[in-house]
Tab-separated table of C-alpha atoms in Angstrom:
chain	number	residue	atom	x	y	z
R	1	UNK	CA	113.298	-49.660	39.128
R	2	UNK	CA	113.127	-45.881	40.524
R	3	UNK	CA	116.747	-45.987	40.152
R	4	UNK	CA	116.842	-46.785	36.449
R	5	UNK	CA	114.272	-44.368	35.588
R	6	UNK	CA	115.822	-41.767	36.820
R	7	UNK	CA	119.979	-42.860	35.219
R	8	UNK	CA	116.996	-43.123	32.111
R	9	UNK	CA	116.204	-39.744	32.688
R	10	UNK	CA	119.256	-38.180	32.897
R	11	UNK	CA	120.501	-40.036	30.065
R	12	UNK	CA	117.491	-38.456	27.666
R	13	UNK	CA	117.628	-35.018	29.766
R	14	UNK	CA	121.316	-35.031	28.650
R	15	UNK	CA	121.186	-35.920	24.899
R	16	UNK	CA	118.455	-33.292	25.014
R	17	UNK	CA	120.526	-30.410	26.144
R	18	UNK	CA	123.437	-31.666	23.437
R	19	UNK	CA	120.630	-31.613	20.456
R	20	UNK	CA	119.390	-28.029	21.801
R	21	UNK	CA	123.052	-26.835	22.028
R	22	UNK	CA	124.223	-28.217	18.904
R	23	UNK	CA	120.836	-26.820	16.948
R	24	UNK	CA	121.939	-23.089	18.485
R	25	UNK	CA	126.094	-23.872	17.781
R	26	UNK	CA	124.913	-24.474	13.929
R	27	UNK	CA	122.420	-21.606	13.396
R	28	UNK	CA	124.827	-19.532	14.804
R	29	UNK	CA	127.758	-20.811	12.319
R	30	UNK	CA	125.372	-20.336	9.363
R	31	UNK	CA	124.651	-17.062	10.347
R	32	UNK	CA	128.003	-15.926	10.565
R	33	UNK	CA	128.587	-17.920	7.478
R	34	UNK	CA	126.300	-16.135	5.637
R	35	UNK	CA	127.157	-12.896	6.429
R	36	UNK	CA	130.461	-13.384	4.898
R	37	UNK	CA	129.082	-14.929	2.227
R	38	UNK	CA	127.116	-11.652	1.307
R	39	UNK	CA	130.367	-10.382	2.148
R	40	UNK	CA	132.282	-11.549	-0.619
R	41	UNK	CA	129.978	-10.216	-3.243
R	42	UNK	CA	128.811	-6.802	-1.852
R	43	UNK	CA	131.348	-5.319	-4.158
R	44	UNK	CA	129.286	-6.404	-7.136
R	45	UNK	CA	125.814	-5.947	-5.323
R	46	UNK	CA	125.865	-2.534	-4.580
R	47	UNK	CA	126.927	-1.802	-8.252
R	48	UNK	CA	124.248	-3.786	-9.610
R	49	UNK	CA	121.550	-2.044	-7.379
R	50	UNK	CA	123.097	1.201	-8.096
R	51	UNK	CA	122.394	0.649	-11.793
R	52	UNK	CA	126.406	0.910	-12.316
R	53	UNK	CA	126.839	-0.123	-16.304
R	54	UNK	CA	128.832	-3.317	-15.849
R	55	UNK	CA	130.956	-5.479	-18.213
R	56	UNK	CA	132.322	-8.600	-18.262
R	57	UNK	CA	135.371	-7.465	-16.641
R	58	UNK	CA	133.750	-6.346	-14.105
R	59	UNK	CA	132.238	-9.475	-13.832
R	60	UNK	CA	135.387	-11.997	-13.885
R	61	UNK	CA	137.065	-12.299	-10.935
R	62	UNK	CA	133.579	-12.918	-9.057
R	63	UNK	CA	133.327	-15.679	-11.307
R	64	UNK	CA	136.969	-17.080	-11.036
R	65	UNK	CA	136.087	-17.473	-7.305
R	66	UNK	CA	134.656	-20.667	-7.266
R	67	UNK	CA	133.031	-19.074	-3.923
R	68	UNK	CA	131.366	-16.172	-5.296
R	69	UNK	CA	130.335	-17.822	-8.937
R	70	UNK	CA	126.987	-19.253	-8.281
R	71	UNK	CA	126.298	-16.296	-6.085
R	72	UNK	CA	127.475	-13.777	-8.433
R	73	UNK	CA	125.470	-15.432	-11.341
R	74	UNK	CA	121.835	-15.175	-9.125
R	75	UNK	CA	122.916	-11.667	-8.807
R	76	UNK	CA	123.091	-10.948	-12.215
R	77	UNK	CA	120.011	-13.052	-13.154
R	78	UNK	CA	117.807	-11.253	-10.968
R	79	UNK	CA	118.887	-8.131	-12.696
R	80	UNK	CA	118.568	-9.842	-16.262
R	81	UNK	CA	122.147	-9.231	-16.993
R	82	UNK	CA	123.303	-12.979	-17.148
R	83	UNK	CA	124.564	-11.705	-20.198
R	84	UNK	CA	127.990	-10.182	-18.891
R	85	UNK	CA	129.009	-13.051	-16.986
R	86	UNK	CA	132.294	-14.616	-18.793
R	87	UNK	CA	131.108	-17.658	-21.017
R	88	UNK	CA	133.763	-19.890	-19.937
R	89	UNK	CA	132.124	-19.770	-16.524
R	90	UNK	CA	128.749	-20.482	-17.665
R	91	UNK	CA	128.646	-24.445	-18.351
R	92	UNK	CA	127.379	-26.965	-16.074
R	93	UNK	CA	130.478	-28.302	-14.394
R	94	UNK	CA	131.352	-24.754	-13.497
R	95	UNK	CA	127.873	-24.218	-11.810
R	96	UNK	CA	128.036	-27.461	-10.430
R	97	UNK	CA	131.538	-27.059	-8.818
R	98	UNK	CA	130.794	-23.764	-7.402
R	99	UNK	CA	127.305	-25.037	-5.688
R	100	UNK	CA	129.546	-27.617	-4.307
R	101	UNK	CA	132.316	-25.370	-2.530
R	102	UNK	CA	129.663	-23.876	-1.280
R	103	UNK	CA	127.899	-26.682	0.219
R	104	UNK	CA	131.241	-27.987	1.614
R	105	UNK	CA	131.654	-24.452	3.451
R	106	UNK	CA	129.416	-25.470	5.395
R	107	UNK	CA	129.646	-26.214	9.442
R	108	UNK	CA	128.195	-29.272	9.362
R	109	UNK	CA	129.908	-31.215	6.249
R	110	UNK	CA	133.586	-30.142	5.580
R	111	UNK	CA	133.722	-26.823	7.535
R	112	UNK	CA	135.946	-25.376	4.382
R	113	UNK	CA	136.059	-24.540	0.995
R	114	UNK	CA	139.006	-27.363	-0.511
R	115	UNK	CA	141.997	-25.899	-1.550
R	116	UNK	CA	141.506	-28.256	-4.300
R	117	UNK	CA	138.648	-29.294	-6.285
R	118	UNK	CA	138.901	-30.880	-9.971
R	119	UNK	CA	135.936	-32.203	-12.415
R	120	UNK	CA	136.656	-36.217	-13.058
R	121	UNK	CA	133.231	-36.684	-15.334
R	122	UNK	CA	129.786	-36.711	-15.584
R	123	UNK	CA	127.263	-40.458	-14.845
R	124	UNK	CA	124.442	-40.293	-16.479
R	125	UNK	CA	121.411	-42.608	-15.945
R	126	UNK	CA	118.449	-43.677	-17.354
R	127	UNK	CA	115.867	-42.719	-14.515
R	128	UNK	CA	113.421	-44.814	-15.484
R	129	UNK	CA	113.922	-47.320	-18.145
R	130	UNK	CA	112.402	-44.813	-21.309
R	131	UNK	CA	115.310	-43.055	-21.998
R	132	UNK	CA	114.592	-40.426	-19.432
R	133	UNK	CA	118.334	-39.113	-18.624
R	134	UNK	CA	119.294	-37.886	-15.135
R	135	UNK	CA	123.278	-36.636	-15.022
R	136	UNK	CA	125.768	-36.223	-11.904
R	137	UNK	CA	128.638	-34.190	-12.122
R	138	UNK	CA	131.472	-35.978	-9.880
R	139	UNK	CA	134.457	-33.774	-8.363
R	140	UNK	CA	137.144	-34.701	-6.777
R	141	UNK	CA	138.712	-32.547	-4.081
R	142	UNK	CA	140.957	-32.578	-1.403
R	143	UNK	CA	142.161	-30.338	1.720
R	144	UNK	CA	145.764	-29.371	3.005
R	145	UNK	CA	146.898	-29.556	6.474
R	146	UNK	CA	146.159	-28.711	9.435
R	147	UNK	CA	142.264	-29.761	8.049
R	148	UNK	CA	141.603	-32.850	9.888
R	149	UNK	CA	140.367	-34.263	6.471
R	150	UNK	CA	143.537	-33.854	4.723
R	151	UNK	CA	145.068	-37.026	6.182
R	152	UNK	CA	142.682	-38.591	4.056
R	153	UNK	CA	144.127	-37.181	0.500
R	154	UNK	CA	141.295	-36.932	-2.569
R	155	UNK	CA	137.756	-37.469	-1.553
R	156	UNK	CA	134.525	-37.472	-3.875
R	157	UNK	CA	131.708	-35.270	-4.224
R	158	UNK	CA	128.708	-35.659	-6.265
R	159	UNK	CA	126.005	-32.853	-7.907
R	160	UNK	CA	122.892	-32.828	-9.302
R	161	UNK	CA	120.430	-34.639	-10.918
R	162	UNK	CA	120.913	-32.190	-14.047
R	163	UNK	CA	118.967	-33.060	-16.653
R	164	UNK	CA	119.240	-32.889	-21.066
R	165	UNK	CA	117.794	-29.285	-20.903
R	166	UNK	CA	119.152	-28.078	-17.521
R	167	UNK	CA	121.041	-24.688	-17.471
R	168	UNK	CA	124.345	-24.106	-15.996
R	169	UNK	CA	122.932	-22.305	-12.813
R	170	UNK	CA	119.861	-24.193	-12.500
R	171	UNK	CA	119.403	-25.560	-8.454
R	172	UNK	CA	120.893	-28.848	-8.715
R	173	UNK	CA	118.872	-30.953	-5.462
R	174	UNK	CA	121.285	-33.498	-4.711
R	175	UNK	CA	124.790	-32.002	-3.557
R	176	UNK	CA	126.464	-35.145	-1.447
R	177	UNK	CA	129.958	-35.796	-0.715
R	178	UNK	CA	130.723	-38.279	2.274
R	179	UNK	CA	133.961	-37.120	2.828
R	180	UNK	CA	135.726	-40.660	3.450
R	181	UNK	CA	134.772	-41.586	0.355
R	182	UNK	CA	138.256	-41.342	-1.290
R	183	UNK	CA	139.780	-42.365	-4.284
R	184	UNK	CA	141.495	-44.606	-3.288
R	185	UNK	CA	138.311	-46.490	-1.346
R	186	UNK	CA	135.657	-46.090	-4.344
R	187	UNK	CA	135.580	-45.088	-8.196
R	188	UNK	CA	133.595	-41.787	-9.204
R	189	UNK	CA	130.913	-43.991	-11.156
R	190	UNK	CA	129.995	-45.742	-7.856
R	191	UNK	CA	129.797	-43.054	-5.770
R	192	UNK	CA	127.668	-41.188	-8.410
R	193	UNK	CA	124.965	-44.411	-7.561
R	194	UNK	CA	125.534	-44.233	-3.781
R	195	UNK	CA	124.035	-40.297	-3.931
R	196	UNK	CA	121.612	-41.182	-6.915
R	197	UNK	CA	120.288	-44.508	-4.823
R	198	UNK	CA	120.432	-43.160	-1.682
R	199	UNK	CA	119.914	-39.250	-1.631
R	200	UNK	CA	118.078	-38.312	-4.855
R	201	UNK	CA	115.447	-41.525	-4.703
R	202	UNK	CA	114.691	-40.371	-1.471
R	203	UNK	CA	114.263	-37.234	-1.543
């Protein structure tokens, strides 16, 4: 018995020291990922806090980089000048797919922004029977080699809920992509219900 609680012991002291490592590994990533996130759109910052007059032009190739467009947009509403950024960036799917880049950057889910990332179509459902709409926008994107996901060709992600009135850069609360979820494995509508069932119900 003394024997076994001690293998026991070990066992949890080691799992412990993983969990404590990996909680440090990650905090550190983010923190480094962060940085160069404010990185890519301290060109546009400091002009914004140095009251620079800024145009649309100025503007568009922060929101071309599908990277820098949700970003760039907070910047500009803080400053009330959500104005100058380019129209054709300001929809739902283009907030949507930039929130999701972003969320994919991250260590702990794909570790990288795809190379490729296309709309396939929004699922819409009725939330709760009286014609109370909640919408997903569903992407499909893919990674080229050496990723260790690109073996895997075009998975699925999944954002929102957005709702009838949302705006294009409101918070969606449910970004989700399990990354095996491929194309070839499960249709966009399905997925959409996997994240709606089992992320945004829950949440």
């Amino acid at each position: 018995m003394k024997t076994f609680l001690i293998i026991l012991g070990l066992i949890i002291l080691v799992i412990a020291i993983f969990g404590l490592y990996r909680l440090v590994t990650v905090k550190r990533q983010n923190r480094k990922l962060n940085a160069e996130r404010f990185e890519r759109v301290k060109e546009l910052y400091e002009k914004l806090e140095s009251g620079q007059n800024l145009t649309e032009k100025d503007v568009l190739p922060f929101a071309q980089n599908v990277l820098t467009r949700e970003s760039s947009y907070q910047l500009l509403r803080d400053q009330n000048k959500t104005d100058i950024f380019p129209k054709e960036y300001n929809t739902i799917v283009k907030g949507a797919e930039s929130n999701l880049a972003n969320w994919l950057e991250f260590p702990t889910e794909l570790n990288a922004c795809p190379d490729e990332i296309e709309h396939l179509k929004r699922v819409t459902y009725d939330f709760d029977g009286q014609n109370n709409f909640v919408h997903y926008e569903v992407f499909k994107c893919r990674v080229n080699e050496p990723h260790w996901a690109a073996k895997d060709g075009w998975f699925l992600g999944v954002v929102g809920p957005y709702f009838d009135d949302s705006k294009p850069y409101d918070f969606p609360h449910t970004t989700f992509s399990r990354i095996n979820s491929t194309l070839n494995k499960i249709t966009a509508d399905e997925e959409a219900k996997w994240v709606h069932e089992n992320i945004s119900l829950r949440r």
